[in-house]
mmCIF file of C-alpha atoms in Angstrom:
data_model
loop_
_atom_site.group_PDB
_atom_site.id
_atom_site.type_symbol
_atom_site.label_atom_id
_atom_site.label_comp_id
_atom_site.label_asym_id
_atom_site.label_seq_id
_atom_site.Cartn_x
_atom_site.Cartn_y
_atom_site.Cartn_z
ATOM 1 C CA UNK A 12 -110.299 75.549 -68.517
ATOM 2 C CA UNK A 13 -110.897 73.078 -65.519
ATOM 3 C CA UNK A 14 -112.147 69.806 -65.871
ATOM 4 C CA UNK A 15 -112.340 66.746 -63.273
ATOM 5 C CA UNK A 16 -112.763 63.335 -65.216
ATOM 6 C CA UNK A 17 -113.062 60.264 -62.525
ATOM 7 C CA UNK A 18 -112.271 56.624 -63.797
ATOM 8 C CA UNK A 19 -114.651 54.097 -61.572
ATOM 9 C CA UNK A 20 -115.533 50.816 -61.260
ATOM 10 C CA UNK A 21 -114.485 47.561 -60.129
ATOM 11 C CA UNK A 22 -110.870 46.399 -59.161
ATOM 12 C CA UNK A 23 -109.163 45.058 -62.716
ATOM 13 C CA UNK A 24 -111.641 47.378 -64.614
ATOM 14 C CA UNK A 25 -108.691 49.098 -66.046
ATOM 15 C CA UNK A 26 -108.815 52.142 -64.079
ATOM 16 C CA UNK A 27 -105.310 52.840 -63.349
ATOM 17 C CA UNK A 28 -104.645 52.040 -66.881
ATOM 18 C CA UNK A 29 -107.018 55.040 -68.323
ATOM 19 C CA UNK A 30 -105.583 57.068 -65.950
ATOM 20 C CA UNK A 31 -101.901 56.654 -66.871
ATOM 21 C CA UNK A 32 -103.104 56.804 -70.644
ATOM 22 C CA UNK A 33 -105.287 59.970 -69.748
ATOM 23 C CA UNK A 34 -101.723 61.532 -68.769
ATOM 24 C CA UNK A 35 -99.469 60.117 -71.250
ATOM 25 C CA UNK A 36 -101.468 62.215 -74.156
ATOM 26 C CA UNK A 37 -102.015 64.996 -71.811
ATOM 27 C CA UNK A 38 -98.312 65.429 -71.708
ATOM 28 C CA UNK A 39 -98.227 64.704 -75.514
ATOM 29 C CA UNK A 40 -99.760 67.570 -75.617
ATOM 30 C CA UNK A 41 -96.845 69.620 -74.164
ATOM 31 C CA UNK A 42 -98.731 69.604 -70.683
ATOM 32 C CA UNK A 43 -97.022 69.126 -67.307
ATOM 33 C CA UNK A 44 -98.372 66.101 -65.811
ATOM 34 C CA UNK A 45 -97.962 65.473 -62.181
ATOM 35 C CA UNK A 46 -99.358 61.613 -61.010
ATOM 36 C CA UNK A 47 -100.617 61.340 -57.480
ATOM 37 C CA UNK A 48 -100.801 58.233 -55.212
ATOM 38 C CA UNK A 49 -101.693 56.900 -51.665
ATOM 39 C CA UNK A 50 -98.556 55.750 -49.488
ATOM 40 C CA UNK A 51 -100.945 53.064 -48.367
ATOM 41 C CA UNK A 52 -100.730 51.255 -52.422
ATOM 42 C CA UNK A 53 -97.335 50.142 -51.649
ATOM 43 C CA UNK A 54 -98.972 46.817 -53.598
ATOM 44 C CA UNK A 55 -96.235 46.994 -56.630
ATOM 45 C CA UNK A 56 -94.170 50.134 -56.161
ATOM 46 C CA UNK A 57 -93.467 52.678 -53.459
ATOM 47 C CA UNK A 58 -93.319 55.607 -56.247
ATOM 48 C CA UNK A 59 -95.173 54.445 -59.318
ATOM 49 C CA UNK A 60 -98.523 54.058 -60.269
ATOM 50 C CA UNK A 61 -98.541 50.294 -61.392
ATOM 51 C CA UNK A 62 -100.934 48.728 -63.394
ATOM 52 C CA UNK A 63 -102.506 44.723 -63.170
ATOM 53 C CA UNK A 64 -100.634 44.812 -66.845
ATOM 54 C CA UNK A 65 -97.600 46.066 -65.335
ATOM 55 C CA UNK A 66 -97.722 49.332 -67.092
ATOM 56 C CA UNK A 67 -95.265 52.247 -64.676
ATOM 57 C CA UNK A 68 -95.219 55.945 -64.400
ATOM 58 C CA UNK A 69 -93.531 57.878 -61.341
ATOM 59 C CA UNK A 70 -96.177 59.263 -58.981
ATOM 60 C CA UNK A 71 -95.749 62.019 -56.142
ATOM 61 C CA UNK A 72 -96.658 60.009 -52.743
ATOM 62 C CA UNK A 73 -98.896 61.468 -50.275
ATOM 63 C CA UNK A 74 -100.309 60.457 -46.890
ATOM 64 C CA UNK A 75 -103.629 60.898 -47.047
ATOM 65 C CA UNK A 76 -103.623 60.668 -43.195
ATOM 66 C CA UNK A 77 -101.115 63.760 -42.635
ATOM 67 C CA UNK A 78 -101.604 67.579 -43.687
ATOM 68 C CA UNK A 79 -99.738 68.051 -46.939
ATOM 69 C CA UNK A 80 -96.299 69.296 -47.443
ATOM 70 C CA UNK A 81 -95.947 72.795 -47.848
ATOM 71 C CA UNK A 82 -93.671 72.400 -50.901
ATOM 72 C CA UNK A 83 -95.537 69.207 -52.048
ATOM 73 C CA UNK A 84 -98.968 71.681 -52.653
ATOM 74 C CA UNK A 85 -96.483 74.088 -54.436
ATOM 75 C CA UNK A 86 -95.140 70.826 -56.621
ATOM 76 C CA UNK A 87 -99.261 69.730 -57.267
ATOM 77 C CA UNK A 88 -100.109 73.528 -58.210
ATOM 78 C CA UNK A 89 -97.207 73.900 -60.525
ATOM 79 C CA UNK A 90 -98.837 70.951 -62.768
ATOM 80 C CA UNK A 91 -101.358 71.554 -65.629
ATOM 81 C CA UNK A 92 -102.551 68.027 -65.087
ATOM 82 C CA UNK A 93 -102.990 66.316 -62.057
ATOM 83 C CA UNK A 94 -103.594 62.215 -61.932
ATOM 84 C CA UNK A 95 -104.984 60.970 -58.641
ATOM 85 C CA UNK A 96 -104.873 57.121 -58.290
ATOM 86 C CA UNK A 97 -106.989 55.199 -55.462
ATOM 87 C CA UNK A 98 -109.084 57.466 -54.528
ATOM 88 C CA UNK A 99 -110.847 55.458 -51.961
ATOM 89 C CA UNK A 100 -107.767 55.959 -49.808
ATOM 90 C CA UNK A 101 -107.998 58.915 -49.321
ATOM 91 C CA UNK A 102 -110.786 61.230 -47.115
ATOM 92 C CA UNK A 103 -112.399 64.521 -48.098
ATOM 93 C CA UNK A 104 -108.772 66.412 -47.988
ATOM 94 C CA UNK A 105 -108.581 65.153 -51.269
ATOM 95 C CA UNK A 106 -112.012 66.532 -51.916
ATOM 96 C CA UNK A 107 -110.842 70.126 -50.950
ATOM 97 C CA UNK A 108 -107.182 69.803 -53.142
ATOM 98 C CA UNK A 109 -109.465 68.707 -56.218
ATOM 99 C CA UNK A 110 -111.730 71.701 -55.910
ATOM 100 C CA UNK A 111 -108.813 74.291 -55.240
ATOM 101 C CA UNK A 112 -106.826 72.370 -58.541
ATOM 102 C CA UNK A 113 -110.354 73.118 -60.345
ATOM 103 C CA UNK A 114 -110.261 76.425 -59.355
ATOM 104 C CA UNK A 115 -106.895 77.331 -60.158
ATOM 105 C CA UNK A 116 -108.332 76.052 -64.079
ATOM 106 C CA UNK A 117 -106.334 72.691 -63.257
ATOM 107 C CA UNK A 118 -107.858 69.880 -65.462
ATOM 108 C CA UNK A 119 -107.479 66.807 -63.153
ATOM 109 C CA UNK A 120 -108.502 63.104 -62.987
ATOM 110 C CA UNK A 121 -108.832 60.667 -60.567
ATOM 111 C CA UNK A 122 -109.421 56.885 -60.398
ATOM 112 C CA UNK A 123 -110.964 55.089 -57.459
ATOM 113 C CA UNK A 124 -112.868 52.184 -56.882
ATOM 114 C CA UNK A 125 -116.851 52.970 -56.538
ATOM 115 C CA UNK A 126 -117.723 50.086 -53.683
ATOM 116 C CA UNK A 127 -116.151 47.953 -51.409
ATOM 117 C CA UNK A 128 -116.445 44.182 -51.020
ATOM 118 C CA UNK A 129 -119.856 44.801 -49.537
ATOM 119 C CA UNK A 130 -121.117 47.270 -51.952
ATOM 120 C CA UNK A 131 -121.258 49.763 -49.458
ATOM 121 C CA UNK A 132 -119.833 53.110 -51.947
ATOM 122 C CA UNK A 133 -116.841 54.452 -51.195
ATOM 123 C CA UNK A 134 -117.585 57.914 -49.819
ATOM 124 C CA UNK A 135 -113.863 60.248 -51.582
ATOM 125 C CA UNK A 136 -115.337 58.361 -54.951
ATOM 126 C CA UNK A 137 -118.810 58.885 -54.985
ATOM 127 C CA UNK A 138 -118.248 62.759 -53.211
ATOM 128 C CA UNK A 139 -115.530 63.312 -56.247
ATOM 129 C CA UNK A 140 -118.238 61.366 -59.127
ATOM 130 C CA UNK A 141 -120.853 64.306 -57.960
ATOM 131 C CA UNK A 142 -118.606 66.948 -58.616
ATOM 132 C CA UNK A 143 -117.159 65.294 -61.837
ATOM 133 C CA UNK A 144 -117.704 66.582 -65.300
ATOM 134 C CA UNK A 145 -117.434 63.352 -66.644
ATOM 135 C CA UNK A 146 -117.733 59.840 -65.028
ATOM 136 C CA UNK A 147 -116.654 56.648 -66.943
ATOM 137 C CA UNK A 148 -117.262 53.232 -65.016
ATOM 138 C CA UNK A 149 -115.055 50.898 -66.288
ATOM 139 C CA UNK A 150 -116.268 47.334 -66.186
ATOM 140 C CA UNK A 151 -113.781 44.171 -66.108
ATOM 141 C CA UNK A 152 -114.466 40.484 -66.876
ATOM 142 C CA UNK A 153 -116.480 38.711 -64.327
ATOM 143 C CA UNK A 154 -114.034 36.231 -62.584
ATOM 144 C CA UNK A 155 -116.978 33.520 -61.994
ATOM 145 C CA UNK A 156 -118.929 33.839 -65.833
ATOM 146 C CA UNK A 157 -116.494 35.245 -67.629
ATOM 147 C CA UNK A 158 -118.765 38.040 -69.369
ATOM 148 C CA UNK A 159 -117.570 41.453 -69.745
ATOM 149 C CA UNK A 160 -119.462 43.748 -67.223
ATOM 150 C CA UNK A 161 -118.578 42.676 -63.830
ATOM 151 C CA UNK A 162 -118.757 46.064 -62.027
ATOM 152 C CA UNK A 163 -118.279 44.756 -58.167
ATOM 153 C CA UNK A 164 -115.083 43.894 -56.262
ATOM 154 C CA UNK A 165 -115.587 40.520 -53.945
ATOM 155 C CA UNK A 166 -113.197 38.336 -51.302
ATOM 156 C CA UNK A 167 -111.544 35.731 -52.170
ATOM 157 C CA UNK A 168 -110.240 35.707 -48.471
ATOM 158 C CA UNK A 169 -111.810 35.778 -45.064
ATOM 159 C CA UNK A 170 -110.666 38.431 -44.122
ATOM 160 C CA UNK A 171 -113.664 41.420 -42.573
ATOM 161 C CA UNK A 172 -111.512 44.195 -42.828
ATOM 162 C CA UNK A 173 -112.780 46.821 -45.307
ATOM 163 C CA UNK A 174 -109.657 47.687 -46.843
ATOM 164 C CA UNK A 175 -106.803 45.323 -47.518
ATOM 165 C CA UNK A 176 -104.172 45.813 -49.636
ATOM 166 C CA UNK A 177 -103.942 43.180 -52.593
ATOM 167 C CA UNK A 178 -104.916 42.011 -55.689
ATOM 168 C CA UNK A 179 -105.961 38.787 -57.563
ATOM 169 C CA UNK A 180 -104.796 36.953 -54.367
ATOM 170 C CA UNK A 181 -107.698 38.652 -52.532
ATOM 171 C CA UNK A 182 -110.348 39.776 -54.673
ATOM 172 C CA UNK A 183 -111.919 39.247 -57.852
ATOM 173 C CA UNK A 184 -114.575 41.120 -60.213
ATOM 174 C CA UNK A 185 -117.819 39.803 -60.640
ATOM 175 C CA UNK A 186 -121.276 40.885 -62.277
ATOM 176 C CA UNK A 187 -124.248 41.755 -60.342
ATOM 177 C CA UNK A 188 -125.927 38.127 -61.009
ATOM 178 C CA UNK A 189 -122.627 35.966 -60.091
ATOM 179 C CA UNK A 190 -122.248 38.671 -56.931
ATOM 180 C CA UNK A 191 -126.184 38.176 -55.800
ATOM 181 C CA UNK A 192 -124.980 33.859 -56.148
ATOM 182 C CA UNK A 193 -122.232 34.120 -54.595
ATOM 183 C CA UNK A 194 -123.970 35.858 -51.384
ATOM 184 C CA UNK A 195 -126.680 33.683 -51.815
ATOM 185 C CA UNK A 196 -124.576 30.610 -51.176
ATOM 186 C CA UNK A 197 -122.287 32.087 -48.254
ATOM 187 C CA UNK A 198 -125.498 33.011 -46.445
ATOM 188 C CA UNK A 199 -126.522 29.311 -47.117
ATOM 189 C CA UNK A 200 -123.069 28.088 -46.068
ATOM 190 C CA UNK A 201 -123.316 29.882 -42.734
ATOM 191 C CA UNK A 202 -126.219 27.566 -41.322
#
């Protein structure tokens, strides 16, 4: 029976993590498990999925800015399970693969971040969270208060760029209140 479970939430929220646990009792479970990545998160490995904790699992590499591999569909429909990290990444190609794994009774789950720096949603995530049958939103510790809950992704750098590839060298979870403080005081910086 299909199933599409989607890991959200900030960056160090742990979704990677539940994803590579979500597959390692899959396969427990005498399931083939395929893992799926981005060619754009070179950030730790070119062919794992690599966790802030350092946790590793080999992961099929797509472009998500190419039309897939003949033989790499026949590799992702040949798996009872399939793992998609970094969802945001991606565009709605990966929205089409998920629905034709789902129909083919493929249980699949997917991690992705659910906003950028800006809190503008990423559109794969939230597109992939409406068809989901079951959303968790992982929260990490706020960088700034140190409270479990911080659920949004800020810049450390100054850079504009939506998407840029790092980690606690460029961004950093916070809550909603230390987020709404720290826009406060960048809006008063810029007078």
């Amino acid at each position: 029976m299909s199933k599409l479970t989607v890991f959200t939430g900030s960056m160090f929220a742990g979704k990677s993590t539940a994803l590579v646990e979500a597959g390692k009792k899959e396969s427990e479970e005498g399931k083939t498990v395929l893992f799926i990545k981005p060619t754009l998160d070179s950030r730790y490995s070119e062919n794992e999925i690599v966790t802030h904790d350092g946790e590793s699992v080999r992961a099929m590499v797509i472009d998500p800015n190419t039309d897939m591999d003949f033989l790499d569909f026949l590799t992702i429909m040949g798996a009872d399970v399939v793992l998609i990290d970094e969802a945001q990444f991606f565009d709605d190609t990966l929205l089409f693969m998920v629905s034709d794994l789902l129909k083919k009774g493929k249980t699949v789950y997917v991690a992705g971040l659910n906003t950028d720096y800006k809190l503008k949603p990423f559109e794969t995530t939230t597109k992939l969270m409406e068809i989901a049958d079951e959303v968790k939103v992982l929260t990490a510790v706020c960088a700034d208060c140190a409270k479990q809950g911080a659920t949004v992704t800020i810049k450390k750098s100054g850079s504009d760029d939506r998407i840029e590839l790092g980690s606690e060298d460029i961004y950093k979870p916070v809550c909603h209140e230390c987020y709404l403080i720290s826009v406060a005081s960048s809006k008063g910086g810029d007078k």
